[in-house]
mmCIF file of C-alpha atoms and ligand atoms in Angstrom:
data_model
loop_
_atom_site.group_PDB
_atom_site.id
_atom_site.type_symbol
_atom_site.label_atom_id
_atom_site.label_comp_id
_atom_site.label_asym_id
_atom_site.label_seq_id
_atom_site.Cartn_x
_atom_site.Cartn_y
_atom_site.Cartn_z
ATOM 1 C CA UNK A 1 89.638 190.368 -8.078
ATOM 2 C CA UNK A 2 86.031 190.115 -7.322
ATOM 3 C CA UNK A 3 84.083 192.177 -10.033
ATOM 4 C CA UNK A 4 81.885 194.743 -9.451
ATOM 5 C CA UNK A 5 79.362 193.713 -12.187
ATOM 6 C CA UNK A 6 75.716 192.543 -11.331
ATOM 7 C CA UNK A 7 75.120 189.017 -12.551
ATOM 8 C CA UNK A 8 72.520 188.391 -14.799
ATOM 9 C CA UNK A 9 69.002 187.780 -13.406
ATOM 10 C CA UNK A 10 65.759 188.026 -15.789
ATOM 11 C CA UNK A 11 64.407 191.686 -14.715
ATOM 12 C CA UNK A 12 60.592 191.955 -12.539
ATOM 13 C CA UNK A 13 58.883 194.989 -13.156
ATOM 14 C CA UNK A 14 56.929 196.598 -10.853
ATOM 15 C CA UNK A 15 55.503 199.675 -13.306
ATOM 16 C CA UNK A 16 53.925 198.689 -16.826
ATOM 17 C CA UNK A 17 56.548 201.670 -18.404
ATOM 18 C CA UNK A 18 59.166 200.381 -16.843
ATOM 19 C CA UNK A 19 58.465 197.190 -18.445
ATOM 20 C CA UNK A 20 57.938 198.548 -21.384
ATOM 21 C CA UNK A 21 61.039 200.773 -21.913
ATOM 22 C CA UNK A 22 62.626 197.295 -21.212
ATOM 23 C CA UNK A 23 61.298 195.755 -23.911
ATOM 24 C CA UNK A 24 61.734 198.044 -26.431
ATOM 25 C CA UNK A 25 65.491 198.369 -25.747
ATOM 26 C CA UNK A 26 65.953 194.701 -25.938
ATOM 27 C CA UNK A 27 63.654 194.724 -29.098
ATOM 28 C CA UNK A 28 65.734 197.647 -30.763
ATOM 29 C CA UNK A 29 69.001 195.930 -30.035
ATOM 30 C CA UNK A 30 67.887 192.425 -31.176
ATOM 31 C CA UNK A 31 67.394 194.393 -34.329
ATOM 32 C CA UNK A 32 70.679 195.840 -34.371
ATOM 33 C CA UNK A 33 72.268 192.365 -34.098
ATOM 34 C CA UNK A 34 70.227 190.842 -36.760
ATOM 35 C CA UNK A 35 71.721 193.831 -38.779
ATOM 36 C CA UNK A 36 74.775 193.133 -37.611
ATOM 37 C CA UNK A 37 75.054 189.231 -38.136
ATOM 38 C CA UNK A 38 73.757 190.139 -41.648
ATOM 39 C CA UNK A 39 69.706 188.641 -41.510
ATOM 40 C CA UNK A 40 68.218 191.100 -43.635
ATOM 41 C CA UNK A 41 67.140 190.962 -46.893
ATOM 42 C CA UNK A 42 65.450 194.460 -48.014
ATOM 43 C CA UNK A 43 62.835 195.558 -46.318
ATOM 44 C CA UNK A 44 62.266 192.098 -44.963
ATOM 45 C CA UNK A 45 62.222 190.332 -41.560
ATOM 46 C CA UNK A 46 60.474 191.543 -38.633
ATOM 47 C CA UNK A 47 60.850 191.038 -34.354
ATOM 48 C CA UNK A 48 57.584 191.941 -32.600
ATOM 49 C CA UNK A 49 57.561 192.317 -28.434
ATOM 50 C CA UNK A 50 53.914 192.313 -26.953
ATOM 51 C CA UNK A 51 53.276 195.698 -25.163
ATOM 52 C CA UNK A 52 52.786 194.468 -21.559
ATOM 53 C CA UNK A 53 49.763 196.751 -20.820
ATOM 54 C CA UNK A 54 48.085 196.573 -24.280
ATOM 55 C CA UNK A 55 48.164 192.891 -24.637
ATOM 56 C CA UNK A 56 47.095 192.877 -28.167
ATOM 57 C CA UNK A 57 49.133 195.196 -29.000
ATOM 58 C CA UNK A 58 52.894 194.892 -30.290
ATOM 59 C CA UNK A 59 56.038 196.726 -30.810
ATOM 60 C CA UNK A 60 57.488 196.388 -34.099
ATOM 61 C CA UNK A 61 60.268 197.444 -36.750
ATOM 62 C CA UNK A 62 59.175 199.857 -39.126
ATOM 63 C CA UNK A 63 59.113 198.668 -42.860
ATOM 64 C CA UNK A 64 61.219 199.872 -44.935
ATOM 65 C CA UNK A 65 64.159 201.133 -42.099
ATOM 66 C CA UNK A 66 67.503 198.726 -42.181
ATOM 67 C CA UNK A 67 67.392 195.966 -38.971
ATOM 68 C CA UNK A 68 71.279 198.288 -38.777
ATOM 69 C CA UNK A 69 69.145 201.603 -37.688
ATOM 70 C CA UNK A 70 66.412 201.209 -35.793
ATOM 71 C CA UNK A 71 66.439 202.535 -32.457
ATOM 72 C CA UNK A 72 64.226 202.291 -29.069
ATOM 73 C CA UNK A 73 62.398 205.729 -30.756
ATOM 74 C CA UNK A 74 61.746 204.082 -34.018
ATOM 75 C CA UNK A 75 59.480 201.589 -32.983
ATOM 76 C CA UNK A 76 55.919 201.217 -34.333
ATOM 77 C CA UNK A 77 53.314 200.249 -31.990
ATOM 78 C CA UNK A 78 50.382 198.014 -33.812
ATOM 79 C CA UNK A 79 46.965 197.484 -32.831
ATOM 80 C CA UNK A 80 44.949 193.907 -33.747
ATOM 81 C CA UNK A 81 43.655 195.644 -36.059
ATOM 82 C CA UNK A 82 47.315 196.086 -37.808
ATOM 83 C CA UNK A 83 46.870 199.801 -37.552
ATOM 84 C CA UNK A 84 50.132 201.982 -36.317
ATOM 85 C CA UNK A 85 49.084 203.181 -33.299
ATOM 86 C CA UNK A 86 52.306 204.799 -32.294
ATOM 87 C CA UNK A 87 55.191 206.272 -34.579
ATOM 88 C CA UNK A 88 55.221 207.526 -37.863
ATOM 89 C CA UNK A 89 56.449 204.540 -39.890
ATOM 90 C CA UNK A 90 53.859 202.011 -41.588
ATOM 91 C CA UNK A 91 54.101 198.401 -40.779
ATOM 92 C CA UNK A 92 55.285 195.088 -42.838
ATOM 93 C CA UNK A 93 51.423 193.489 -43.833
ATOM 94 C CA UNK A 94 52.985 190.054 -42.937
ATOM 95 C CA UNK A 95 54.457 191.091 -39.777
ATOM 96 C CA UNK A 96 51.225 191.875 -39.236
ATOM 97 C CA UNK A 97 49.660 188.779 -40.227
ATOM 98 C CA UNK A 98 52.188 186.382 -38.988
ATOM 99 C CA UNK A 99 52.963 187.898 -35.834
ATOM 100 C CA UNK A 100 49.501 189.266 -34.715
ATOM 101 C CA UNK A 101 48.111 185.620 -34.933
ATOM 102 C CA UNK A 102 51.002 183.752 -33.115
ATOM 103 C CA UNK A 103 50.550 186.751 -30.471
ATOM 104 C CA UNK A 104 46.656 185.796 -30.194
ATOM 105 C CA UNK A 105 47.130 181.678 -30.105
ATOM 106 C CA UNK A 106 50.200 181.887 -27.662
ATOM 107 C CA UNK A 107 49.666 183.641 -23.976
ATOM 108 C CA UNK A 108 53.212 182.756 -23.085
ATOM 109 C CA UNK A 109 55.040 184.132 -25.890
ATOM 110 C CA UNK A 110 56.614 187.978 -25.670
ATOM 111 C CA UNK A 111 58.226 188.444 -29.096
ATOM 112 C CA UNK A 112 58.345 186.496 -32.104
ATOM 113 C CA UNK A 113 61.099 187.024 -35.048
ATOM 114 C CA UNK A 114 61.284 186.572 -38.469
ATOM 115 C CA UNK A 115 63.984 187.165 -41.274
ATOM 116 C CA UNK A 116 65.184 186.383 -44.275
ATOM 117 C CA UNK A 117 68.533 185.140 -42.964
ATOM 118 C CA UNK A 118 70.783 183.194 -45.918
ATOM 119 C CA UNK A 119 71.073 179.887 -44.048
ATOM 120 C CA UNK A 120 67.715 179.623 -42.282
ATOM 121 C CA UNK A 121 66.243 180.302 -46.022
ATOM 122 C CA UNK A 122 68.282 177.722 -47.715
ATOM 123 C CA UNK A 123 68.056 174.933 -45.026
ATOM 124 C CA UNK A 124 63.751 175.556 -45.728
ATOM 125 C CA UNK A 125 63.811 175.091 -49.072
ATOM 126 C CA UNK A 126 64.708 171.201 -47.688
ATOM 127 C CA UNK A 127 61.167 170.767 -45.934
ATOM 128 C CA UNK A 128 62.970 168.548 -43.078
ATOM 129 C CA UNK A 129 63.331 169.480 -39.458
ATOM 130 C CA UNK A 130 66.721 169.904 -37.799
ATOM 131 C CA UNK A 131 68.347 166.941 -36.626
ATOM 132 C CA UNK A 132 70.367 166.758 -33.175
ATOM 133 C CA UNK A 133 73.695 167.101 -34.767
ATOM 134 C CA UNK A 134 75.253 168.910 -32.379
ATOM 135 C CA UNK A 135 74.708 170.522 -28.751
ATOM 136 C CA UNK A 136 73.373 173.798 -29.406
ATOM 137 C CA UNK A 137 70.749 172.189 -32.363
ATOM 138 C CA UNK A 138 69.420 169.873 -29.375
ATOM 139 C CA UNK A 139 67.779 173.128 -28.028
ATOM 140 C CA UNK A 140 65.483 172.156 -31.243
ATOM 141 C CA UNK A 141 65.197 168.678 -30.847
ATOM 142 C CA UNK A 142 61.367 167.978 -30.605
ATOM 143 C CA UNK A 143 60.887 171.717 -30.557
ATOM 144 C CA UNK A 144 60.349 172.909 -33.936
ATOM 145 C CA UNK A 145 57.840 172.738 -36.569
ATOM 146 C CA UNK A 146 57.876 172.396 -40.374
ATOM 147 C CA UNK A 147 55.704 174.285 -42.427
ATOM 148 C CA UNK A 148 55.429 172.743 -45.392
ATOM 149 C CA UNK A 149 52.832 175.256 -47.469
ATOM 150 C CA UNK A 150 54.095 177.916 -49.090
ATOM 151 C CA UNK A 151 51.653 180.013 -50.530
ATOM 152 C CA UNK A 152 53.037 183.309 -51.625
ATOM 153 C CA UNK A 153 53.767 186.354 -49.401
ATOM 154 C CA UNK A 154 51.699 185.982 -46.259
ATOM 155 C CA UNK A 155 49.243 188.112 -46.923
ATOM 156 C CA UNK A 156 46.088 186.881 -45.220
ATOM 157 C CA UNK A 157 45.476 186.340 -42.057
ATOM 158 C CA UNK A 158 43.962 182.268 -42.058
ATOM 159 C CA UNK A 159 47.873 181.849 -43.393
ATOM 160 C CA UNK A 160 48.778 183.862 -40.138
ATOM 161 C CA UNK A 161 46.526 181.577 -38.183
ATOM 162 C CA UNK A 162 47.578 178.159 -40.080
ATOM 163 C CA UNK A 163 51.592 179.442 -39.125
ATOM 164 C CA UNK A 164 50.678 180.107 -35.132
ATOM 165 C CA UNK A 165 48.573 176.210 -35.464
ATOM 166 C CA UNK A 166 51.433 174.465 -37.060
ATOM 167 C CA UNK A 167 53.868 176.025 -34.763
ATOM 168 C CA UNK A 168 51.735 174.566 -31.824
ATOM 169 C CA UNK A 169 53.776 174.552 -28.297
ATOM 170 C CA UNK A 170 56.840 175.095 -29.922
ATOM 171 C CA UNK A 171 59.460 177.539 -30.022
ATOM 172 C CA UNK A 172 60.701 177.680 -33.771
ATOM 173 C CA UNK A 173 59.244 177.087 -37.121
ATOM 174 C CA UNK A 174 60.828 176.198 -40.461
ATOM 175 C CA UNK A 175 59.042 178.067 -43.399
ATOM 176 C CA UNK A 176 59.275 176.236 -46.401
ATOM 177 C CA UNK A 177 61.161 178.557 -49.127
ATOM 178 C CA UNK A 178 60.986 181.609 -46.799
ATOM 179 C CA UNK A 179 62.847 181.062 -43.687
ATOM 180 C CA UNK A 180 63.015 180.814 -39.598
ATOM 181 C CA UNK A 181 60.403 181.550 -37.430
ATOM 182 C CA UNK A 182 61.443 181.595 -33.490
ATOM 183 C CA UNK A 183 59.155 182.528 -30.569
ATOM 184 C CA UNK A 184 59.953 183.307 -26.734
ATOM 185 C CA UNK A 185 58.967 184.321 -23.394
ATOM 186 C CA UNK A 186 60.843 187.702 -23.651
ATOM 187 C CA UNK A 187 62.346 189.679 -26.844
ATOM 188 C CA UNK A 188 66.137 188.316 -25.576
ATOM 189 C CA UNK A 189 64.971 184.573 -25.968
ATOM 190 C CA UNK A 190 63.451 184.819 -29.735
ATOM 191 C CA UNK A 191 66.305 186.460 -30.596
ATOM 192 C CA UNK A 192 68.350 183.977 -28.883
ATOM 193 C CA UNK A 193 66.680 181.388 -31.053
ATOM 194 C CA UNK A 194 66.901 183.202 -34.152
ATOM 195 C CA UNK A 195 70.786 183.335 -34.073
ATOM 196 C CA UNK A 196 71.209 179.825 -32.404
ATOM 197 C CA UNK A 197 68.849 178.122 -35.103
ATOM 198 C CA UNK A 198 70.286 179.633 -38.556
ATOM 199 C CA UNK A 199 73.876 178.784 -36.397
ATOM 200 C CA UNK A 200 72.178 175.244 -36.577
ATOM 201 C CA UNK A 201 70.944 175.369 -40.342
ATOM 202 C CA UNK A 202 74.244 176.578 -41.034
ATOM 203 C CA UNK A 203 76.343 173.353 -39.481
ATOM 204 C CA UNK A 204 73.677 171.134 -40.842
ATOM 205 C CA UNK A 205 74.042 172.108 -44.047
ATOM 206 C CA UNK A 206 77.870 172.327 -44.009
ATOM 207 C CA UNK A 207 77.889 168.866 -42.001
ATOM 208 C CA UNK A 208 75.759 167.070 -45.340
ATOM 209 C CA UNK A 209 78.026 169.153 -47.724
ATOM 210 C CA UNK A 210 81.225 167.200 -46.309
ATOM 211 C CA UNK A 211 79.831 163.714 -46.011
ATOM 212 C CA UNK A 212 77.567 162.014 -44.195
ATOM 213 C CA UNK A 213 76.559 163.387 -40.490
ATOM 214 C CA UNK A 214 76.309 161.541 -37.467
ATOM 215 C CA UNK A 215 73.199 162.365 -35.316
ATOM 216 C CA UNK A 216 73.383 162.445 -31.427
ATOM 217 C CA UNK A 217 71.536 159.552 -30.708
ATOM 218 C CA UNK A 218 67.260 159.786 -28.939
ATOM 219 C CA UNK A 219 68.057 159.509 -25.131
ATOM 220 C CA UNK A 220 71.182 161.857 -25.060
ATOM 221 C CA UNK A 221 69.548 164.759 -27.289
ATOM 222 C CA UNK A 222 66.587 164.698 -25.021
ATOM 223 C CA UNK A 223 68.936 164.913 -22.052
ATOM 224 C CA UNK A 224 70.785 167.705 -24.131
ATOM 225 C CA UNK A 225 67.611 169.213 -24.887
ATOM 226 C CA UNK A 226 66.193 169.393 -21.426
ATOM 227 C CA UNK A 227 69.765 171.063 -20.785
ATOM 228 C CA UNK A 228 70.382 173.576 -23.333
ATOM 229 C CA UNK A 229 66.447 174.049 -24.077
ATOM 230 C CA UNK A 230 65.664 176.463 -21.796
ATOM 231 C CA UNK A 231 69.120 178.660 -22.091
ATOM 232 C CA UNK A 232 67.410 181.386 -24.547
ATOM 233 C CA UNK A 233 67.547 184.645 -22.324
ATOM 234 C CA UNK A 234 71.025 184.013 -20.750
ATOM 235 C CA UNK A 235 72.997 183.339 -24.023
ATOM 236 C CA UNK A 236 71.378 186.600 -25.650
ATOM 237 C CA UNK A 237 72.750 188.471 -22.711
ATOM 238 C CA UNK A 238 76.461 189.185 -23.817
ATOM 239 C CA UNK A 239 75.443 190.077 -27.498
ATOM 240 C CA UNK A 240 72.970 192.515 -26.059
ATOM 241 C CA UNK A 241 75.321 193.931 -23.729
ATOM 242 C CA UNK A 242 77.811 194.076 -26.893
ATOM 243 C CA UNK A 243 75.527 195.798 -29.434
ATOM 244 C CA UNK A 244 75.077 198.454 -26.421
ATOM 245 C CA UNK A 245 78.621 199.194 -26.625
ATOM 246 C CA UNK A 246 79.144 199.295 -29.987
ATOM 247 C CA UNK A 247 76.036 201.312 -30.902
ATOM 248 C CA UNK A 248 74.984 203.214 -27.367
ATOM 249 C CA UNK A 249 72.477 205.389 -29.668
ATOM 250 C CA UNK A 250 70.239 202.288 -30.398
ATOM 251 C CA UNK A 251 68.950 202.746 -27.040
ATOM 252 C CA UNK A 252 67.493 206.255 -27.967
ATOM 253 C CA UNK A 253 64.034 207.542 -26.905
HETATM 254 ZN ZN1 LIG B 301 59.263 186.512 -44.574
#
């Protein structure tokens, strides 16, 4: 039986609001699913969307509200001068920091996200990239960073900058003792990275737990990479259709 459903295409917008709405709904459900898969730690971890009219401006979770609550109406809008523009919650200082300066040094990138997330964090305290271990870590292979200086909370915005110039071209960084960092060209790809790369800390640590892993070798997790690399938005799009489901009222105005 032929289904009725529209397959999914990445969305044009011809009206700045409509984008907009758009991006808030994906940015309120990639919260949800970080709730969900369990990447918060307090009041920590933060997923920023670029407004597409204001274009140093960005969307934001509100500190202090659980990744499990936030909805499209919670959402904190931040100037570059980290001032909450819009909504009535304040704003994490190093979402701020972090985010406002990887915003600034990459055009391309829509949304960036942070978190505290339990196998992203303990993989960092190991200061080594990924290796290709396995198909869905090749999306990282030669596309992540390590940042080996940990300095405290991020309070300051040179650490902001030195975070958006180690991360470079890349999509993901590796915090040392802190956690991931993934970038994208819309809120569904960040996210995508997010999950997929503490998936990949995960097996990597679980792999060197049980003996001694076996890395794809160069040419094949290029190939792989070149494959699976660029996947992002479509493998977010069943988890965001999920969370909708599951918790309609996320998409609130
Ligand atoms: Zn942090």
């Amino acid at each position: 039986m032929a289904s009725d459903r529209t397959p999914h295409a990445i969305p044009r917008f011809e009206r700045v609001e409509d984008e907009r709405r758009h991006r808030k709904q994906r940015l309120a459900a990639a919260l949800r699913l970080f709730g969900q898969f369990g990447f918060d730690e307090g009041a920590a971890g933060h997923i920023t969307a670029r407004d597409p009219g204001l274009l140093d401006h960005f969307w934001v979770n509100p500190l202090g509200m659980s990744f499990k609550q936030v909805s499209v109406k919670d959402l904190i809008l931040v100037n570059e001068q980290g001032e909450v523009v819009e909504g009535n919650w304040p704003v994490n200082a190093a979402a701020f920091v972090i985010h406002s300066q990887i915003h600034a040094a990459r055009p391309d990138v829509v949304a960036a996200a942070h978190s505290h997330s339990m196998y992203g964090k303990a993989w960092s305290i190991l200061r080594r990239p990924l290796d290709p271990l396995t198909q869905d870590a090749c999306a990282f292979y030669g596309d992540h960073v390590v940042f080996a200086d940990y300095t405290g909370v991020v309070l300051d915005v040179e650490e902001g900058k030195r975070i958006a110039h180690a991360l470079g071209d890349c999509k993901a960084a590796i915090l040392s003792n802190h956690g991931l960092l993934t970038v994208g060209r819309s809120v569904d790809e960040a996210a995508w990275w997010f999950i997929s790369m503490e998936h990949s800390c995960q097996a990597q640590l679980l792999a060197e737990a049980a003996g001694t892993p076996v890395l794809i070798d160069r040419e094949q997790a290029e190939k792989t990479a070149r494959q699976v690399g660029g996947s992002g938005w479509l493998s977010f799009q069943p988890l965001y259709d999920w969370i909708v489901e599951l918790q309609p009222e996320l998409l609130d105005e």
